């Protein structure tokens, strides 16, 4: 509702300035973080972009969050994973864990690479980011289940999932699996790298969980028409 | 400076030609033709494995430590992250840098009939002091010297699990575990010398155990390893024997004493006595004997040390200069010494390290291979070797 009212809002600045909030007055504009956007010459901008530039001179802009950088190494998927792993707001600790995980992944693969005979070298994937993204993709379920009430009983109905929900489920399963089902004395980077490698090879408990969800959805196919959206 | 790697078919010819190399410095004629052919392949790498032949033109290049040397010479000498890197890359390479070259050139030219010179590597955290020390120690080893390498003096003044009162002197304390471990590593490094050097004094350990004059050093070391209780005194005896015998007309060996984190010897310790009062490092037998070696009153050798803040106790984070780390007492004992500053990478050295990581497939992020990524790496690490290594670890 507030989004439709944004056109009616007059130029307004609050008496108390909000800094670093997640909820802003819709009058505020999004910040531009990418370096390339500032190095473009005047002529390269189209009409809408020129309009946007002029708007930015008068309207207030939201504060950029700390986790968003203009670094060339910034990866939104990894940022989301780090935020999900974080406990009690200790971002620094979790970023260290993520860095150690990626390093461990890379170390295992590079060691394999250097010990392999030349004809096998091409097949070994050493990039930890590629392995991470592929493992996440492999863990994402295609359909999910929703609990829908019909005639006094609750049925588990298969439903399509939004992309964000699929990503959330994959990451949540990965983190809970590593936290709960592994040996108590191993460190999180070891557990995570082991599970990520297994997921990349389509093995491991997270992939099993995804396939069980798919089987449940397939089994409850008959109730699919209970979904009304 | 985009270097293109040799195409695969040429690389086979290069490796074939490389087998013509003979060891030793006198390989210039054959080397010239090979070097010019493999020039684009090895700007960051040199085939010269002998530290004695390293010179200014090798600065910035990586040379490979032979794996046999690593197992004998560095059973305990290399930093932990470097050991992991050796395991991952399947080879151990060290960059030839100016501070190590300077010390090696001094070592080549010293007059060994005069008392030993003391060298001290100092620098900011992570600038490469320990590896420069290892480079110098490798030089000494390849020249056939006897290497007395204490990888980290800080482990002798903290986290002591067993502290025994010394049998030799009631006011001092023994550390049997650390002493036996060091003796074991000493035996691995200097196996050859243990059967040649004879001790010149009779040592009595207990009522029934003694080592006769004229028996081999190897027996003394084995005595220390098997009889754990007297191992700290054995360490002291070994140091004393080597100190007295090096450079003498009868013995044919030169003594290289390499101590990393030498500021631990004159700092404070976290070991507590039973009445909860702190132990002064001087009261520890190992530290006491090592300080006597640091006096460098022996001839025919050298003392190469490094002062590091990592692992040091009760020192402020901004301390990195020798006077700040050694303290007054330490500086007075070490004075006069030759301080060698170890700076961060220069531009050429950084480029060489970057290319080495690319060659070993360590920089995997696609953006890290672009110019933008490289500029960002320089900004993030400030060309500090250890920070650069940590950043490249997860990229």
Coordinates of C-alpha atoms in Angstrom, one line a residue, chain B residues 47-304:
Chain B
X47 CA 65.9 -23.9 -11.8
X48 CA 68.8 -23.1 -9.5
X49 CA 68.3 -25.2 -6.4
X50 CA 71.6 -24.4 -4.7
X51 CA 71.3 -21.3 -2.5
X52 CA 75.0 -20.7 -2.9
X53 CA 74.5 -19.8 -6.5
X54 CA 71.6 -17.4 -6.0
X55 CA 72.4 -13.8 -6.8
X56 CA 70.8 -10.5 -7.5
X57 CA 69.3 -11.6 -10.8
X58 CA 67.4 -14.3 -9.0
X59 CA 65.6 -11.9 -6.7
X60 CA 61.8 -12.4 -7.0
X61 CA 62.2 -15.9 -8.5
X62 CA 61.1 -19.1 -6.7
X63 CA 63.5 -21.9 -6.3
X64 CA 62.4 -25.4 -5.4
X65 CA 63.7 -27.1 -2.2
X66 CA 64.5 -30.7 -2.9
X67 CA 62.1 -33.0 -1.1
X68 CA 64.9 -35.0 0.5
X69 CA 66.3 -31.8 2.1
X70 CA 62.9 -30.9 3.5
X71 CA 62.5 -34.1 5.4
X72 CA 66.0 -34.0 6.9
X73 CA 66.5 -30.3 7.3
X74 CA 63.1 -29.0 8.3
X75 CA 61.3 -31.6 10.4
X76 CA 60.1 -28.8 12.5
X77 CA 61.4 -25.6 11.0
X78 CA 58.7 -24.5 8.5
X79 CA 55.6 -22.4 9.4
X80 CA 52.3 -24.3 9.6
X81 CA 50.6 -22.6 6.7
X82 CA 53.7 -23.1 4.5
X83 CA 53.7 -26.8 5.3
X84 CA 50.0 -27.0 4.2
X85 CA 51.0 -25.2 1.0
X86 CA 53.8 -27.7 0.4
X87 CA 51.4 -30.5 0.8
X88 CA 48.9 -28.9 -1.6
X89 CA 51.2 -27.9 -4.3
X90 CA 53.3 -31.1 -4.1
X91 CA 56.5 -29.0 -4.1
X92 CA 58.3 -26.6 -1.7
X93 CA 59.4 -23.3 -3.3
X94 CA 60.9 -20.4 -1.6
X95 CA 61.2 -16.9 -3.1
X96 CA 64.7 -15.6 -3.3
X97 CA 64.6 -12.2 -1.6
X98 CA 67.1 -9.5 -0.8
X99 CA 67.4 -10.0 3.0
X100 CA 68.3 -13.7 2.7
X101 CA 70.7 -13.0 -0.1
X102 CA 72.4 -10.4 1.9
X103 CA 73.0 -12.7 4.9
X104 CA 74.1 -15.5 2.5
X105 CA 76.6 -13.2 0.9
X106 CA 78.0 -12.2 4.3
X107 CA 78.2 -15.9 5.3
X108 CA 80.2 -16.6 2.2
X109 CA 82.7 -13.9 2.9
X110 CA 83.2 -14.1 6.7
X111 CA 86.5 -15.0 8.2
X112 CA 85.8 -18.1 10.2
X113 CA 88.7 -17.8 12.5
X114 CA 87.0 -14.9 14.2
X115 CA 84.1 -15.2 16.7
X116 CA 80.7 -15.8 15.1
X117 CA 78.6 -13.0 13.8
X118 CA 75.0 -12.6 14.8
X119 CA 72.4 -11.7 12.3
X120 CA 68.8 -10.7 13.2
X121 CA 65.9 -10.6 10.8
X122 CA 63.3 -8.2 11.8
X123 CA 60.2 -6.8 10.2
X124 CA 56.4 -6.3 10.4
X125 CA 54.2 -9.2 11.0
X126 CA 54.0 -11.6 8.1
X127 CA 56.7 -10.0 6.0
X128 CA 58.7 -13.3 5.5
X129 CA 61.3 -13.4 8.3
X130 CA 60.9 -17.1 9.1
X131 CA 61.2 -18.1 5.4
X132 CA 64.2 -15.9 5.0
X133 CA 65.7 -17.7 8.0
X134 CA 64.9 -21.0 6.4
X135 CA 66.6 -19.9 3.1
X136 CA 69.8 -19.0 5.0
X137 CA 69.6 -22.3 6.9
X138 CA 69.2 -24.2 3.6
X139 CA 72.4 -22.5 2.4
X140 CA 74.3 -23.6 5.5
X141 CA 73.0 -27.1 5.1
X142 CA 74.1 -27.4 1.5
X143 CA 77.5 -26.1 2.4
X144 CA 77.8 -29.0 4.9
X145 CA 77.5 -27.1 8.1
X146 CA 76.0 -28.5 11.3
X147 CA 72.7 -26.8 11.8
X148 CA 71.3 -26.1 15.2
X149 CA 67.7 -25.0 14.4
X150 CA 65.3 -23.9 17.1
X151 CA 62.1 -23.3 15.1
X152 CA 60.3 -21.2 17.7
X153 CA 61.7 -20.2 21.0
X154 CA 58.3 -19.2 22.2
X155 CA 57.2 -22.8 22.6
X156 CA 59.8 -23.2 25.3
X157 CA 58.4 -20.4 27.4
X158 CA 54.7 -21.1 27.2
X159 CA 52.2 -23.9 27.5
X160 CA 54.5 -26.2 29.4
X161 CA 52.8 -29.4 30.3
X162 CA 55.6 -30.9 32.5
X163 CA 57.9 -28.8 34.5
X164 CA 60.5 -30.7 36.6
X165 CA 63.1 -29.2 38.9
X166 CA 66.4 -29.5 37.3
X167 CA 68.7 -32.3 38.6
X168 CA 71.8 -30.3 37.8
X169 CA 70.9 -27.0 39.5
X170 CA 68.2 -26.8 42.1
X171 CA 67.1 -23.3 41.2
X172 CA 66.3 -24.1 37.5
X173 CA 63.5 -26.0 35.8
X174 CA 63.5 -28.7 33.2
X175 CA 61.2 -29.2 30.3
X176 CA 61.5 -32.9 29.3
X177 CA 58.9 -33.0 26.6
X178 CA 60.2 -30.0 24.6
X179 CA 63.8 -31.1 25.0
X180 CA 63.2 -34.7 23.7
X181 CA 61.2 -33.4 20.8
X182 CA 64.0 -31.0 19.9
X183 CA 66.7 -33.7 20.3
X184 CA 64.7 -36.0 18.0
X185 CA 64.5 -33.3 15.3
X186 CA 68.2 -32.5 15.8
X187 CA 69.0 -36.1 15.2
X188 CA 67.1 -36.2 12.0
X189 CA 68.8 -33.0 10.7
X190 CA 72.4 -33.8 11.6
X191 CA 72.5 -37.5 11.3
X192 CA 75.8 -37.5 9.5
X193 CA 77.7 -35.5 12.2
X194 CA 76.5 -37.5 15.1
X195 CA 78.8 -40.4 14.2
X196 CA 81.8 -38.2 13.6
X197 CA 82.0 -35.7 16.5
X198 CA 83.4 -36.9 19.8
X199 CA 82.6 -35.3 23.1
X200 CA 85.5 -34.0 25.2
X201 CA 84.0 -34.3 28.7
X202 CA 82.6 -36.9 30.9
X203 CA 78.9 -36.4 31.8
X204 CA 77.3 -38.1 34.8
X205 CA 73.5 -38.4 34.6
X206 CA 72.5 -40.5 37.6
X207 CA 74.4 -42.8 39.9
X208 CA 74.7 -45.5 37.3
X209 CA 74.4 -43.6 34.0
X210 CA 77.2 -41.6 32.5
X211 CA 78.7 -40.8 29.1
X212 CA 82.4 -41.2 28.8
X213 CA 84.8 -38.8 27.3
X214 CA 85.5 -39.6 23.7
X215 CA 82.2 -41.2 22.9
X216 CA 80.2 -40.1 19.9
X217 CA 77.7 -37.2 20.0
X218 CA 75.1 -39.6 18.7
X219 CA 75.2 -41.6 21.9
X220 CA 74.7 -38.5 23.9
X221 CA 71.7 -37.5 21.8
X222 CA 70.2 -41.0 22.1
X223 CA 70.8 -40.9 25.9
X224 CA 68.7 -37.7 26.0
X225 CA 65.9 -39.2 23.9
X226 CA 65.6 -42.4 25.8
X227 CA 66.1 -41.0 29.3
X228 CA 63.5 -38.3 29.2
X229 CA 64.2 -37.0 32.7
X230 CA 67.7 -35.8 31.8
X231 CA 66.9 -34.6 28.3
X232 CA 67.1 -30.9 29.1
X233 CA 70.6 -31.4 30.6
X234 CA 71.6 -33.4 27.5
X235 CA 70.5 -30.4 25.3
X236 CA 72.7 -28.2 27.4
X237 CA 75.6 -30.6 27.1
X238 CA 75.2 -30.9 23.3
X239 CA 75.2 -27.1 22.9
X240 CA 78.3 -26.8 25.1
X241 CA 80.2 -29.5 23.2
X242 CA 79.3 -28.0 19.8
X243 CA 80.2 -24.5 21.0
X244 CA 83.6 -25.6 22.3
X245 CA 84.5 -27.7 19.3
X246 CA 83.4 -25.7 16.3
X247 CA 86.2 -24.0 14.5
X248 CA 88.8 -25.8 16.4
X249 CA 91.7 -27.1 14.3
X250 CA 90.7 -30.7 15.1
X251 CA 87.1 -30.5 14.0
X252 CA 86.0 -30.0 10.4
X253 CA 82.5 -28.7 10.9
X254 CA 81.0 -25.2 11.1
X255 CA 78.2 -24.5 13.4
X256 CA 75.1 -22.6 12.3
X257 CA 72.8 -21.6 15.1
X258 CA 69.4 -20.6 13.8
X259 CA 66.8 -19.4 16.3
X260 CA 63.4 -18.1 15.3
X261 CA 61.5 -15.8 17.6
X262 CA 64.7 -15.1 19.6
X263 CA 62.9 -12.4 21.6
X264 CA 61.3 -15.2 23.7
X265 CA 64.7 -15.8 25.5
X266 CA 64.6 -12.4 27.2
X267 CA 60.9 -11.8 27.5
X268 CA 58.4 -13.1 30.1
X269 CA 57.0 -16.6 30.3
X270 CA 53.5 -17.8 31.1
X271 CA 54.7 -20.9 32.9
X272 CA 53.7 -20.9 36.5
X273 CA 55.4 -22.6 39.5
X274 CA 53.4 -24.6 42.0
X275 CA 53.0 -21.5 44.2
X276 CA 51.4 -19.6 41.2
X277 CA 54.4 -17.3 40.7
X278 CA 55.7 -16.8 37.2
X279 CA 58.8 -18.5 36.1
X280 CA 61.5 -16.2 34.7
X281 CA 62.9 -17.6 31.4
X282 CA 66.4 -17.6 33.0
X283 CA 65.2 -20.3 35.4
X284 CA 64.5 -22.7 32.5
X285 CA 67.5 -24.9 31.6
X286 CA 66.8 -24.9 27.9
X287 CA 66.6 -21.1 27.8
X288 CA 69.6 -20.7 30.0
X289 CA 71.8 -22.9 27.7
X290 CA 70.5 -21.2 24.6
X291 CA 71.4 -17.8 25.9
X292 CA 74.9 -19.0 26.4
X293 CA 75.0 -20.0 22.7
X294 CA 73.7 -16.6 21.8
X295 CA 76.8 -15.0 23.3
X296 CA 78.5 -16.2 20.2
X297 CA 81.9 -16.7 21.8
X298 CA 82.6 -19.6 19.5
X299 CA 84.5 -19.4 16.2
X300 CA 83.9 -21.0 12.9
X301 CA 80.2 -20.4 12.6
X302 CA 77.3 -18.0 12.6
X303 CA 74.2 -17.2 14.6
X304 CA 71.2 -16.4 12.4

